[in-house]
CSV table of C-alpha atoms in Angstrom, one decimal:
chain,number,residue,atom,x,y,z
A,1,UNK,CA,32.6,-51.3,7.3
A,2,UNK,CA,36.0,-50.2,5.8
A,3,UNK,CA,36.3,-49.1,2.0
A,4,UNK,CA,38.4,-51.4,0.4
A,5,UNK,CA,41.7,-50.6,-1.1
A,6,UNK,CA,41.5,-48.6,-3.8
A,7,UNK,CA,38.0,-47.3,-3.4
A,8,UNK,CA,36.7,-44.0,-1.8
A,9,UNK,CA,33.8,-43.5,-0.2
A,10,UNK,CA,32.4,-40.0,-1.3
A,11,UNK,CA,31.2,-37.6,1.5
A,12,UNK,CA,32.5,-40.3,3.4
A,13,UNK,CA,29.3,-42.5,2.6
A,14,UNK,CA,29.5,-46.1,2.4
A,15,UNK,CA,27.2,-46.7,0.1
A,16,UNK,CA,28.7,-44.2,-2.4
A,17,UNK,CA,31.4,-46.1,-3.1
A,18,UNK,CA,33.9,-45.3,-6.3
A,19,UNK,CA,36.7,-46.8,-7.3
A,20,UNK,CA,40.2,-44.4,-7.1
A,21,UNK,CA,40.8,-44.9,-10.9
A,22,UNK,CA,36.8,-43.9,-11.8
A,23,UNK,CA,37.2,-41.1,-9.5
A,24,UNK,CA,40.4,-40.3,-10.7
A,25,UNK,CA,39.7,-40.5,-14.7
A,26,UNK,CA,35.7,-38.0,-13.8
A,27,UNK,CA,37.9,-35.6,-12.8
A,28,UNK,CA,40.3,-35.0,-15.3
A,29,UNK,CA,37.4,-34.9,-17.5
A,30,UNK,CA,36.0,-32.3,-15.7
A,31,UNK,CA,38.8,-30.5,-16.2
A,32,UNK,CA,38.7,-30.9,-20.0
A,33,UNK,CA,35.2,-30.2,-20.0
A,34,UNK,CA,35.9,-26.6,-18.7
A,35,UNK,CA,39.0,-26.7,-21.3
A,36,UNK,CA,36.2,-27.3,-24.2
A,37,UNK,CA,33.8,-24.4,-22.4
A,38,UNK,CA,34.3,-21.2,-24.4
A,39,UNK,CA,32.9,-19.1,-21.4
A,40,UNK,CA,36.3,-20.0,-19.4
A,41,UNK,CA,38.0,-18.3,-22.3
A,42,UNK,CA,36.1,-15.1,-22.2
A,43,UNK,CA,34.8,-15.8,-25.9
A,44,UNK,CA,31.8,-16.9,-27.5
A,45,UNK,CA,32.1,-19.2,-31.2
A,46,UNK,CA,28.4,-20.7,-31.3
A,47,UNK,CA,26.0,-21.2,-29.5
A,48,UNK,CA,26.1,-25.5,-29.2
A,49,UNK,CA,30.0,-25.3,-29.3
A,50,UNK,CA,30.1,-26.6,-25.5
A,51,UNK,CA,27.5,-29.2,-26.0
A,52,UNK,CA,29.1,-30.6,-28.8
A,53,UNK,CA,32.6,-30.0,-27.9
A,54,UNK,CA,30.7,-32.3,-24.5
A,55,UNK,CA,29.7,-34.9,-26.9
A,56,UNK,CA,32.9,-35.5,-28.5
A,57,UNK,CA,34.6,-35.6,-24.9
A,58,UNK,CA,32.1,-38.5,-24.2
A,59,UNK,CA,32.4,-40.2,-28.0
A,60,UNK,CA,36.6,-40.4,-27.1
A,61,UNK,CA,36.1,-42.0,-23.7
A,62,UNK,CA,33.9,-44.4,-25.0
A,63,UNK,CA,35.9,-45.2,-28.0
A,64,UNK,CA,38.5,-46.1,-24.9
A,65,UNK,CA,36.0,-48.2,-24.0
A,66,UNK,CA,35.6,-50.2,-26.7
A,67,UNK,CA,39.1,-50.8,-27.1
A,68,UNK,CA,39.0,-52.2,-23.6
A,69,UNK,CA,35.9,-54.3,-24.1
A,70,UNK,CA,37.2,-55.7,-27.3
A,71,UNK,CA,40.5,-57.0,-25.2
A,72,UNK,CA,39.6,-58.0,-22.1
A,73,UNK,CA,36.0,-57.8,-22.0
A,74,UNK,CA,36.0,-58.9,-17.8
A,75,UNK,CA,38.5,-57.3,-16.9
A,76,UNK,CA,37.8,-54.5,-13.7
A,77,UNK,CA,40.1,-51.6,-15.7
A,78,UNK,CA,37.3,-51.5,-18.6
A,79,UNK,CA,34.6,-51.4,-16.2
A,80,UNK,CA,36.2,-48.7,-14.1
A,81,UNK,CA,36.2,-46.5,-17.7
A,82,UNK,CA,32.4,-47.2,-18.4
A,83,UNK,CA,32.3,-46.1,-14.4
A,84,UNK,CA,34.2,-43.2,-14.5
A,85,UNK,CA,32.3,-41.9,-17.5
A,86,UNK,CA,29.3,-42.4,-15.5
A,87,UNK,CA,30.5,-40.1,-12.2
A,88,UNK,CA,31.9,-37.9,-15.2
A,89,UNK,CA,28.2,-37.9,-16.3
A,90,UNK,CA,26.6,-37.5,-13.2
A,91,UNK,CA,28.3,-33.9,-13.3
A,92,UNK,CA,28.0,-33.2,-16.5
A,93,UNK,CA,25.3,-33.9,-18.9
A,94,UNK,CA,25.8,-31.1,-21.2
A,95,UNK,CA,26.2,-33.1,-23.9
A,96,UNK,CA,22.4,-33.8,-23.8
A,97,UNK,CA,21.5,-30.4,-25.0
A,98,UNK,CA,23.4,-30.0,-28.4
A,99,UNK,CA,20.8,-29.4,-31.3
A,100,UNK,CA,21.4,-32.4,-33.2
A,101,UNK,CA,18.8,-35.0,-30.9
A,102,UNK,CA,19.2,-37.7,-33.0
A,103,UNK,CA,22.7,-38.0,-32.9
A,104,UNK,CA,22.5,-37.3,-29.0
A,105,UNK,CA,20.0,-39.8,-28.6
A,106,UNK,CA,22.3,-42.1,-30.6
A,107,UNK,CA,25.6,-41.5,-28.2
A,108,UNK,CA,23.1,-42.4,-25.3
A,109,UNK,CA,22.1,-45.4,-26.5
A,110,UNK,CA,25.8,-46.4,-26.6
A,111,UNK,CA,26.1,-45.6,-23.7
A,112,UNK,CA,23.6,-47.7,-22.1
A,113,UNK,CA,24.4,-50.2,-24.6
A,114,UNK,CA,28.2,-50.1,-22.9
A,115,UNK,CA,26.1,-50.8,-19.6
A,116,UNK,CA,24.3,-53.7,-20.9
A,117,UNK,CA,27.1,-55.3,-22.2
A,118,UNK,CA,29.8,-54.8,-19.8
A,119,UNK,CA,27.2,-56.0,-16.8
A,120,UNK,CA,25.6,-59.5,-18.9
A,121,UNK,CA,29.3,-60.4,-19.9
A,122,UNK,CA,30.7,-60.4,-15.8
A,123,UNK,CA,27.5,-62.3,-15.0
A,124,UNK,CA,28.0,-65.0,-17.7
A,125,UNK,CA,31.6,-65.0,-16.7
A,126,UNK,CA,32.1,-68.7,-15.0
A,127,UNK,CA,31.4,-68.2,-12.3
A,128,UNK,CA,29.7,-64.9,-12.1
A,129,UNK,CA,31.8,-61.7,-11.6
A,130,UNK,CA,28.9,-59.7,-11.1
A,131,UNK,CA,29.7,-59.7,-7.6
A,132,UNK,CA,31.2,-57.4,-4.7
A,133,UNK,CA,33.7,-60.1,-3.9
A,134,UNK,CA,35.4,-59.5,-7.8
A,135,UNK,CA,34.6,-55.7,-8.0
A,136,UNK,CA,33.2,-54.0,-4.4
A,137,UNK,CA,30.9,-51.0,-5.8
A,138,UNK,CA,29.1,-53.0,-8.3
A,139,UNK,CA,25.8,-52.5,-6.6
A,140,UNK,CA,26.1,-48.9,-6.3
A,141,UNK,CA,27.5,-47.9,-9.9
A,142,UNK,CA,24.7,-50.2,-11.7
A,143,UNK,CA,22.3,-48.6,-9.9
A,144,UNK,CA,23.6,-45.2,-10.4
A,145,UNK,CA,23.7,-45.7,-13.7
A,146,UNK,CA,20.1,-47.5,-13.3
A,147,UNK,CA,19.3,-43.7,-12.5
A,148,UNK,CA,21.1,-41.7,-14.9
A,149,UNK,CA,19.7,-43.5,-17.5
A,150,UNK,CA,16.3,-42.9,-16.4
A,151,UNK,CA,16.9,-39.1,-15.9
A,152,UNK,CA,18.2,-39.5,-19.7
A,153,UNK,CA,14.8,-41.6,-21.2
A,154,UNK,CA,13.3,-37.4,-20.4
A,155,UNK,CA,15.1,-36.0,-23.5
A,156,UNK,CA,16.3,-38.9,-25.3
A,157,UNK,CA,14.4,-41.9,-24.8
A,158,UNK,CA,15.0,-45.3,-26.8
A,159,UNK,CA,14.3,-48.8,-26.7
A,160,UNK,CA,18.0,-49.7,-25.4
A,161,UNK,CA,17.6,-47.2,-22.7
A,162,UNK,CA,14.4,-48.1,-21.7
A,163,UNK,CA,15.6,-52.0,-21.7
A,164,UNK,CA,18.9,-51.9,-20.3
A,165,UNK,CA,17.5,-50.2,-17.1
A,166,UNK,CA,15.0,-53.4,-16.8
A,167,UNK,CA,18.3,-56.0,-17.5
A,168,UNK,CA,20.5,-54.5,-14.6
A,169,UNK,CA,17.6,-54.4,-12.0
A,170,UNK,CA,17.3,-58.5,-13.3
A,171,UNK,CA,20.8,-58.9,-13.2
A,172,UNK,CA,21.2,-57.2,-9.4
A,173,UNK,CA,17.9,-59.3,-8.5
A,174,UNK,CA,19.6,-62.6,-9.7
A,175,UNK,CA,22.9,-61.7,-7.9
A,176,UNK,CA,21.3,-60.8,-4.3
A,177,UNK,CA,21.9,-57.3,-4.5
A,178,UNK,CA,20.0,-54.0,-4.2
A,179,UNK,CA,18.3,-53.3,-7.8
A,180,UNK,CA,15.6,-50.4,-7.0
A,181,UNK,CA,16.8,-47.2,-8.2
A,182,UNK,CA,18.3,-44.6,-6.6
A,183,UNK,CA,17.1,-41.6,-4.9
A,184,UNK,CA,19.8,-39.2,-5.8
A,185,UNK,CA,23.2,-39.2,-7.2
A,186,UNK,CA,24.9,-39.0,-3.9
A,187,UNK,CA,22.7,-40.9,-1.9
A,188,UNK,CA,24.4,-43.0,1.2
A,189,UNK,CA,22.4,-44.8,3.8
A,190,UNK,CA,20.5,-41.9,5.4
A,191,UNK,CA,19.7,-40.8,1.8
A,192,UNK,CA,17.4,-44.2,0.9
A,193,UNK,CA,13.8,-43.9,1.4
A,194,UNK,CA,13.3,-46.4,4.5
A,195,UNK,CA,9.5,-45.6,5.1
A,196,UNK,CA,8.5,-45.8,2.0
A,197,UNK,CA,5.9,-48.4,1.5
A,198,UNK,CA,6.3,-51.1,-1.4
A,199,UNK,CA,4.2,-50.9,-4.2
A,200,UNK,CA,1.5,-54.2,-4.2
A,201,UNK,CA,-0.6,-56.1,-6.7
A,202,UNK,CA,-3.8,-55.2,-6.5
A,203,UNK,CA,-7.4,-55.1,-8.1
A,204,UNK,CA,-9.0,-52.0,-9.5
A,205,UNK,CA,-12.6,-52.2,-7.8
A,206,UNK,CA,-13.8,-50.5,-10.9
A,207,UNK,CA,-12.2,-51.5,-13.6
A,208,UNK,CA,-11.6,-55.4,-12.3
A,209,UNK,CA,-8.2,-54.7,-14.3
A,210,UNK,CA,-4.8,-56.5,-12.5
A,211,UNK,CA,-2.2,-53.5,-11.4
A,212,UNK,CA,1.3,-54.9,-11.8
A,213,UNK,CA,3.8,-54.5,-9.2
A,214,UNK,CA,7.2,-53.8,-10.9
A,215,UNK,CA,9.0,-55.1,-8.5
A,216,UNK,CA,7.5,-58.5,-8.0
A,217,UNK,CA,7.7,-57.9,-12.0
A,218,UNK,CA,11.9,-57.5,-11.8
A,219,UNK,CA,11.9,-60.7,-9.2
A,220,UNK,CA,9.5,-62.7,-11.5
A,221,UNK,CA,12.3,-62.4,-14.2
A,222,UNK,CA,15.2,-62.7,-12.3
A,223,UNK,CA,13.8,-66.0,-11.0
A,224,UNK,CA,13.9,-67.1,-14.3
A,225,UNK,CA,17.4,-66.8,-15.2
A,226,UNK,CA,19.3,-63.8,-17.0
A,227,UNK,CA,18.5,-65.8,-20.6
A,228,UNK,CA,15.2,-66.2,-20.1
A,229,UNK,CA,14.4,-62.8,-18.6
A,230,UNK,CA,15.9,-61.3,-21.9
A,231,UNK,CA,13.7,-63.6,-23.9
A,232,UNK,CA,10.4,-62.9,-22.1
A,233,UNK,CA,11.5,-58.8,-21.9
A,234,UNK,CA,11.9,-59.4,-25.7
A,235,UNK,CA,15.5,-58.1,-26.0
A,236,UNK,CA,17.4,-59.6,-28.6
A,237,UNK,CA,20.9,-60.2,-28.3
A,238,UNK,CA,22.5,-57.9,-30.9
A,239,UNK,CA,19.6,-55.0,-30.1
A,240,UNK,CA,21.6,-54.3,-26.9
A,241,UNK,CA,25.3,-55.1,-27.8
A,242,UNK,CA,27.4,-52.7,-27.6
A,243,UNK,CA,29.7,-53.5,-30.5
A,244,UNK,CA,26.9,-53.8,-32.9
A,245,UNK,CA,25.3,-50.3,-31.7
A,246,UNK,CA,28.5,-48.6,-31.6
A,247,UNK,CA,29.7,-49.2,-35.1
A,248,UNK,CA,25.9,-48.1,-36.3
A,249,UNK,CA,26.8,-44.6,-34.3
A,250,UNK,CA,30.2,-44.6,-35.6
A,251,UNK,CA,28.9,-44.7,-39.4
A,252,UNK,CA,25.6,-43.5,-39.5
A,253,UNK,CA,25.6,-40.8,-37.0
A,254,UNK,CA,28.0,-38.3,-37.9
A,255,UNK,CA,30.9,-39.8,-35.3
A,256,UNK,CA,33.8,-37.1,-34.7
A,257,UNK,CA,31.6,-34.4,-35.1
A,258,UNK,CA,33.7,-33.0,-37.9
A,259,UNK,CA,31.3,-30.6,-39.8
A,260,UNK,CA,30.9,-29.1,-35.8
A,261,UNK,CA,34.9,-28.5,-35.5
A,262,UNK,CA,36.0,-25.1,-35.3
A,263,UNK,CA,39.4,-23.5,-35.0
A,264,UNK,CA,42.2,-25.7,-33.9
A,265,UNK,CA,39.7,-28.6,-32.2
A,266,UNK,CA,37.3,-29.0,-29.6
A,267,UNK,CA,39.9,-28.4,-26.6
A,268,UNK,CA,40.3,-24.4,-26.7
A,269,UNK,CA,43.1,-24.6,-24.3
A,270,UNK,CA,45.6,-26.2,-26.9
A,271,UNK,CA,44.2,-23.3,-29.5
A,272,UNK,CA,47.7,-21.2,-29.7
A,273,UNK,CA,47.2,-17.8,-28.2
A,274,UNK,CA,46.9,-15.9,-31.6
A,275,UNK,CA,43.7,-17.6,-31.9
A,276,UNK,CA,42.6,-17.0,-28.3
A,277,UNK,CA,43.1,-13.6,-29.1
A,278,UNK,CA,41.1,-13.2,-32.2
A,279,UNK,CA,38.2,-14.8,-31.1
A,280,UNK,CA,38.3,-12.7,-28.4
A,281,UNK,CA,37.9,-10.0,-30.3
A,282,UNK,CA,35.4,-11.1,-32.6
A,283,UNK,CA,33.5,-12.0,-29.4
A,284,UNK,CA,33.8,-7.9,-28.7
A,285,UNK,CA,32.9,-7.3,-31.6
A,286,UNK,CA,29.6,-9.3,-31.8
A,287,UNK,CA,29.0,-7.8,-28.5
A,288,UNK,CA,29.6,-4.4,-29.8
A,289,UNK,CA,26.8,-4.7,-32.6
């Protein structure tokens, strides 16, 4: 099958498939990630300055985000941010381990919050745009990020992780596409567990007690609709929109980071190279002790 214009199949892998833009935008944050690490600089300032310095870098592309969503909430060059944060992510989750866990597991839940939204609104577009005939890698970045947010519910788990996972397997299920999560980041078609064998319903001969299959339990809701699925999952509407969970970050969890700033910001490249050079030598110095 040939990748579509303006898509790149990574390691040459059809199902891997990324849009030029997401791929594009992951790796110029990688390269500001390594501008924020003080270890490329040969110093040392404290010990969560990366992590949090990582946070921020996620907090700004977000914010883009939002902006996006705000204008032109459809529209395929805000969902190739949220999906170029994601690849970003996929490499880099160093944000996770800043010392502050509330306010990490705050950013998170924006983030899968972004997810939630962004995916519901292009399926309640009319008619759907939840398709790969309006944007070709759907299937593959929802359930990417289907995975990364799983890997996250480890060290920061919340309700809006935990329930945005369950609304994009629905909304895949409702749209005819592959929901189950993947098996790694870079997975491609000799990378999905073939001969596996399907989980069933069955009965506990001790206990009499019904085991749930949850995936007949993903293709019981999306039979019902996307509405209705929310309703019997028990999500409420403002609980997972982004808006609503992204001004509650921005004003009750410390957004900016400011009290964490140091020197001349969170990029050290831009630091002038007086700076550079002092902490430098501080960092000798502290070695020196």
């Amino acid at each position: 099958m040939p990748v579509p214009a303006g898509y790149v199949a990574i390691n040459d892998e059809p199902t891997e498939l990324w849009s030029v833009a997401a791929e594009k935008r992951s790796k110029e944050l990688l390269v500001e990630a390594d501008e924020r690490d003080p270890d490329q600089f040969d110093m040392y300032i404290y010990n969560d300055f990366l992590p949090y310095a990582l946070e921020n870098l996620v907090e700004e592309e977000l914010k883009t985000f939002a902006a996006q969503l705000k204008k032109a909430p459809t529209a395929k060059t805000t969902f190739e941010t949220l999906e170029g944060l994601l690849l970003f992510t996929c490499a880099e989750s160093g944000f996770l381990m800043a010392a502050d866990g509330e306010r990490v597991s705050a950013l998170v839940g924006a983030f899968a919050a972004a997810f939630h939204t962004m995916a519901s609104s292009l399926h309640t577009a009319s008619p759907s745009l939840l398709t790969p005939t309006y944007i070709p890698n759907i299937e593959n970045v929802l359930r990417t990020a289907i995975m990364m947010l799983t890997d996250f519910r480890s060290m920061c788990d919340s309700d809006v992780l935990s329930g945005t996972v369950d609304s994009l397997k629905v909304l895949l299920c409702i749209e005819g596409l592959e929901w189950k999560e993947k098996k790694s980041l870079i997975l491609g078609q000799q990378g999905e567990d073939e001969d596996g064998e399907d989980e069933v319903e069955t009965h506990d001969k001790k206990t009499k007690k019904r085991k749930v299959d949850p995936d007949q339990e993903i293709k019981d809701l999306a039979s019902l609709g996307f509405a209705k699925a929310e309703k019997t999952l028990g999500h409420k509407v403002t609980a997972f929109r982004f808006s609503t969970i992204w001004n509650k970050y921005k004003k009750v969890d410390g957004y900016g980071l400011q009290e964490f700033k140091y020197g001349q910001g969170w990029n050290i490249k831009n630091w002038t190279e007086d700076l550079k050079k002092k902490e430098r030598e501080r960092f000798n110095d502290i070695g020196n002790f």
